[in-house]
Backbone as CSV, one residue per row, in Angstrom:
resi,resn,N_x,N_y,N_z,CA_x,CA_y,CA_z,C_x,C_y,C_z
1,MET,92.794,106.696,109.673,92.577,106.952,108.453,93.773,106.476,107.646
2,LEU,93.681,105.993,106.351,94.678,105.560,105.392,95.431,106.845,104.828
3,TYR,96.493,106.547,104.615,97.561,107.505,104.079,98.449,106.803,103.104
4,LEU,98.562,107.496,101.880,99.542,106.968,100.888,100.847,107.740,101.038
5,ILE,101.903,107.068,101.063,103.239,107.424,101.121,103.956,106.994,99.833
6,TYR,104.308,108.031,98.996,104.854,107.673,97.640,106.337,108.329,97.712
7,ALA,107.215,107.586,97.503,108.613,108.054,97.578,109.263,107.845,96.310
8,GLU,110.203,108.690,95.905,110.926,108.512,94.525,112.387,108.713,95.024
9,ASP,113.043,107.461,94.395,114.462,107.283,94.693,115.273,108.348,93.873
10,VAL,116.526,108.542,94.319,117.569,109.343,93.686,118.099,108.178,92.578
11,ALA,118.643,108.844,91.460,119.291,107.937,90.475,120.392,107.097,91.045
12,ASN,120.423,105.899,90.603,121.680,104.935,91.167,121.792,104.721,92.692
13,SER,120.593,104.556,93.350,120.635,104.401,94.656,120.343,103.000,95.167
14,LEU,120.645,101.913,94.182,120.483,100.688,94.653,121.288,100.155,95.755
15,GLU,122.535,100.569,95.755,123.299,100.161,96.713,123.030,100.711,98.159
16,GLN,122.773,101.939,98.259,122.376,102.508,99.572,121.051,101.885,99.849
17,ARG,119.996,101.658,99.062,118.789,101.099,99.306,119.134,99.524,100.014
18,LEU,119.700,98.805,99.413,120.151,97.551,99.876,120.806,97.521,101.107
19,ALA,121.592,98.484,101.564,122.266,98.616,102.802,121.405,98.885,104.032
20,VAL,120.348,99.687,103.838,119.400,100.019,104.953,118.225,99.150,104.981
21,ARG,117.985,98.352,103.721,116.600,97.472,103.583,116.239,96.911,104.827
22,PRO,117.140,96.201,105.512,116.732,95.430,106.829,115.858,96.535,107.866
23,ALA,116.354,97.626,107.895,115.986,98.584,108.899,114.566,99.187,108.375
24,HIS,114.497,99.351,106.990,113.327,99.784,106.298,112.059,98.683,106.421
25,LEU,112.512,97.621,106.235,111.405,96.460,106.410,110.974,96.169,107.759
26,ALA,111.981,96.467,108.756,111.581,96.193,110.190,110.552,97.297,110.616
27,ARG,110.616,98.473,110.069,109.582,99.593,110.424,108.294,99.184,109.738
28,LEU,108.259,98.612,108.573,107.086,98.138,107.908,106.489,97.088,108.681
29,GLN,107.312,96.126,109.028,106.865,94.920,109.901,106.144,95.509,111.126
30,LEU,106.579,96.412,111.706,105.948,96.943,112.966,104.423,97.426,112.450
31,LEU,104.265,98.093,111.649,102.879,98.430,110.993,102.250,97.223,110.721
32,ARG,102.648,96.380,110.087,101.989,95.003,109.689,101.575,94.574,111.147
33,ASP,102.356,94.263,112.107,102.166,93.534,113.211,100.878,94.172,113.994
34,ALA,100.756,95.670,113.845,99.908,96.370,114.438,98.449,96.488,113.617
35,ASP,98.600,95.648,112.486,97.253,95.516,111.428,97.148,96.967,110.946
36,ARG,98.092,97.735,110.729,97.876,99.102,110.051,98.474,99.215,108.761
37,LEU,98.994,98.103,108.158,99.787,98.132,106.807,98.855,97.490,105.829
38,VAL,98.395,98.312,104.878,97.554,97.902,103.804,98.274,97.316,102.690
39,VAL,99.453,97.942,102.195,100.420,97.462,101.149,101.616,98.176,101.386
40,GLY,102.624,97.680,100.806,103.933,98.231,100.796,104.916,97.615,99.909
41,GLY,105.624,98.415,99.130,106.602,97.687,98.171,107.153,98.717,97.212
42,PRO,108.415,98.186,96.730,109.034,99.273,95.744,108.509,99.144,94.323
43,THR,108.787,100.361,93.598,108.561,100.331,92.210,109.637,100.038,91.457
44,PRO,109.851,98.852,90.861,110.949,98.469,90.005,111.131,99.279,88.767
45,ILE,112.553,99.631,88.331,112.680,100.333,87.110,112.353,99.474,86.015
46,ALA,112.782,98.258,86.043,112.481,97.296,84.901,111.077,96.799,84.962
47,ASP,110.428,96.467,83.907,109.062,96.110,83.938,109.179,94.555,83.944
48,SER,109.439,94.174,85.325,109.695,92.640,85.698,109.487,92.562,87.073
49,GLU,109.108,91.234,87.448,108.946,90.908,88.820,110.328,90.962,89.564
50,ASP,111.370,90.753,88.852,112.695,90.753,89.432,113.422,91.893,88.924
51,ALA,113.517,92.967,89.708,114.402,94.201,89.360,115.768,93.879,89.053
52,GLY,116.296,92.948,89.528,117.770,92.740,89.229,118.700,93.833,89.547
53,ASN,119.636,94.178,88.785,120.429,95.304,89.133,120.065,96.557,88.375
54,THR,118.862,96.555,87.871,118.316,98.053,87.330,117.668,98.754,88.537
55,GLY,117.413,98.087,89.535,117.041,98.981,90.619,115.554,99.349,90.799
56,PHE,115.447,100.445,91.504,113.926,100.873,91.696,113.731,102.449,91.665
57,SER,112.635,102.800,91.415,112.424,104.206,91.064,111.657,104.821,92.454
58,GLY,111.301,104.041,93.319,110.710,104.570,94.393,109.912,103.355,95.221
59,SER,109.167,103.885,96.070,108.454,102.997,96.897,107.007,103.531,97.303
60,VAL,106.083,102.696,97.578,104.766,102.998,97.944,104.255,102.260,99.198
61,VAL,103.858,102.884,100.194,103.203,102.378,101.327,101.730,103.001,101.583
62,ILE,100.790,102.120,101.802,99.498,102.689,102.301,99.257,102.084,103.539
63,ALA,99.154,102.873,104.676,99.050,102.460,105.911,98.041,103.376,106.724
64,ASP,97.647,102.929,107.830,96.755,103.566,108.907,97.481,104.394,109.854
65,PHE,97.148,105.627,109.814,97.767,106.604,110.826,96.741,107.449,111.529
66,ALA,96.904,107.925,112.649,95.795,108.856,113.335,95.457,110.259,112.513
67,ASN,96.574,110.694,111.902,96.374,112.011,111.078,97.472,112.206,110.143
68,LEU,97.401,113.149,109.211,98.498,113.453,108.130,99.787,113.775,108.867
69,ALA,99.757,114.392,110.029,101.168,114.839,110.537,101.759,113.565,111.108
70,GLU,101.072,112.515,111.578,101.624,111.432,112.076,102.149,110.614,110.902
71,ALA,101.412,110.666,109.878,101.959,109.902,108.778,103.229,110.446,108.098
72,LYS,103.170,111.748,108.086,104.376,112.423,107.523,105.678,112.267,108.516
73,ALA,105.356,112.275,109.722,106.518,112.287,110.757,106.987,110.659,110.630
74,TRP,106.071,109.728,110.398,106.634,108.406,110.156,107.382,108.221,108.963
75,ALA,107.044,108.705,107.841,107.698,108.748,106.579,109.031,109.527,106.815
76,ASP,109.004,110.648,107.407,110.370,111.437,107.422,111.475,110.433,108.261
77,LYS,111.123,109.541,109.003,111.982,108.728,109.867,112.409,107.414,109.116
78,ASP,111.948,107.302,107.876,112.418,106.019,107.254,113.780,106.004,107.026
79,PRO,114.529,104.813,107.240,115.911,104.699,106.886,116.377,105.103,105.589
80,TYR,115.379,104.904,104.592,115.904,105.248,103.073,115.953,106.865,103.169
81,VAL,115.243,107.680,103.897,115.320,109.057,103.741,116.656,109.353,104.449
82,ALA,117.156,108.812,105.631,118.384,109.024,106.360,119.488,108.719,105.338
83,ALA,119.406,107.628,104.670,120.447,107.023,103.791,120.552,107.942,102.361
84,GLY,119.669,108.790,102.073,119.626,109.449,100.820,119.241,108.692,99.626
85,VAL,118.445,107.642,99.910,117.862,106.792,98.857,116.612,107.653,98.261
86,TYR,115.897,108.229,98.899,114.677,108.937,98.542,115.045,110.422,98.216
87,GLN,114.479,110.913,96.978,114.845,112.415,96.643,113.492,113.072,96.958
88,ASN,112.376,112.364,97.007,111.120,113.094,97.295,110.068,112.117,97.883
89,VAL,109.463,112.597,98.956,108.393,111.772,99.554,107.224,112.605,99.611
90,THR,106.068,111.984,99.209,104.680,112.662,99.234,103.752,111.885,100.058
91,VAL,103.173,112.511,100.880,102.264,111.739,101.987,100.819,112.561,101.684
92,LYS,99.822,111.629,101.537,98.571,112.287,101.372,97.356,111.252,101.748
93,PRO,96.310,111.837,102.232,95.177,110.888,102.585,94.789,109.992,101.423
94,PHE,94.541,108.714,101.769,94.078,107.851,100.841,92.579,107.259,101.252
95,LYS,91.725,107.168,100.257,90.428,106.569,100.469,90.262,105.248,99.792
96,ARG,90.293,104.203,100.628,90.063,102.969,99.944,88.669,102.643,99.615
97,VAL,88.372,102.235,98.346,87.152,102.021,97.686,87.092,100.380,97.605
98,PHE,88.085,99.857,97.052,88.069,98.359,96.957,89.460,97.708,97.643
């Protein structure tokens, strides 16, 4: 089943985010390689394709997991969580229509 993971960044977390980004992306790549990742990416603060130094307000991931507990466990192990980038992470079932 698909699950939406919506994470909100703490203010001024760009430096921490950039420091652990390779580890964060490596985990997403594993989901992609397993054909379980539908979409993933950050939500820029600036209304622009290039966030520049303004940073990000959070991230969105939609991926396939066996159940809600597995999706939450995966989200809890994100390097951005350990680095203090995320202040809040919401995980909930997602029904794809289009």
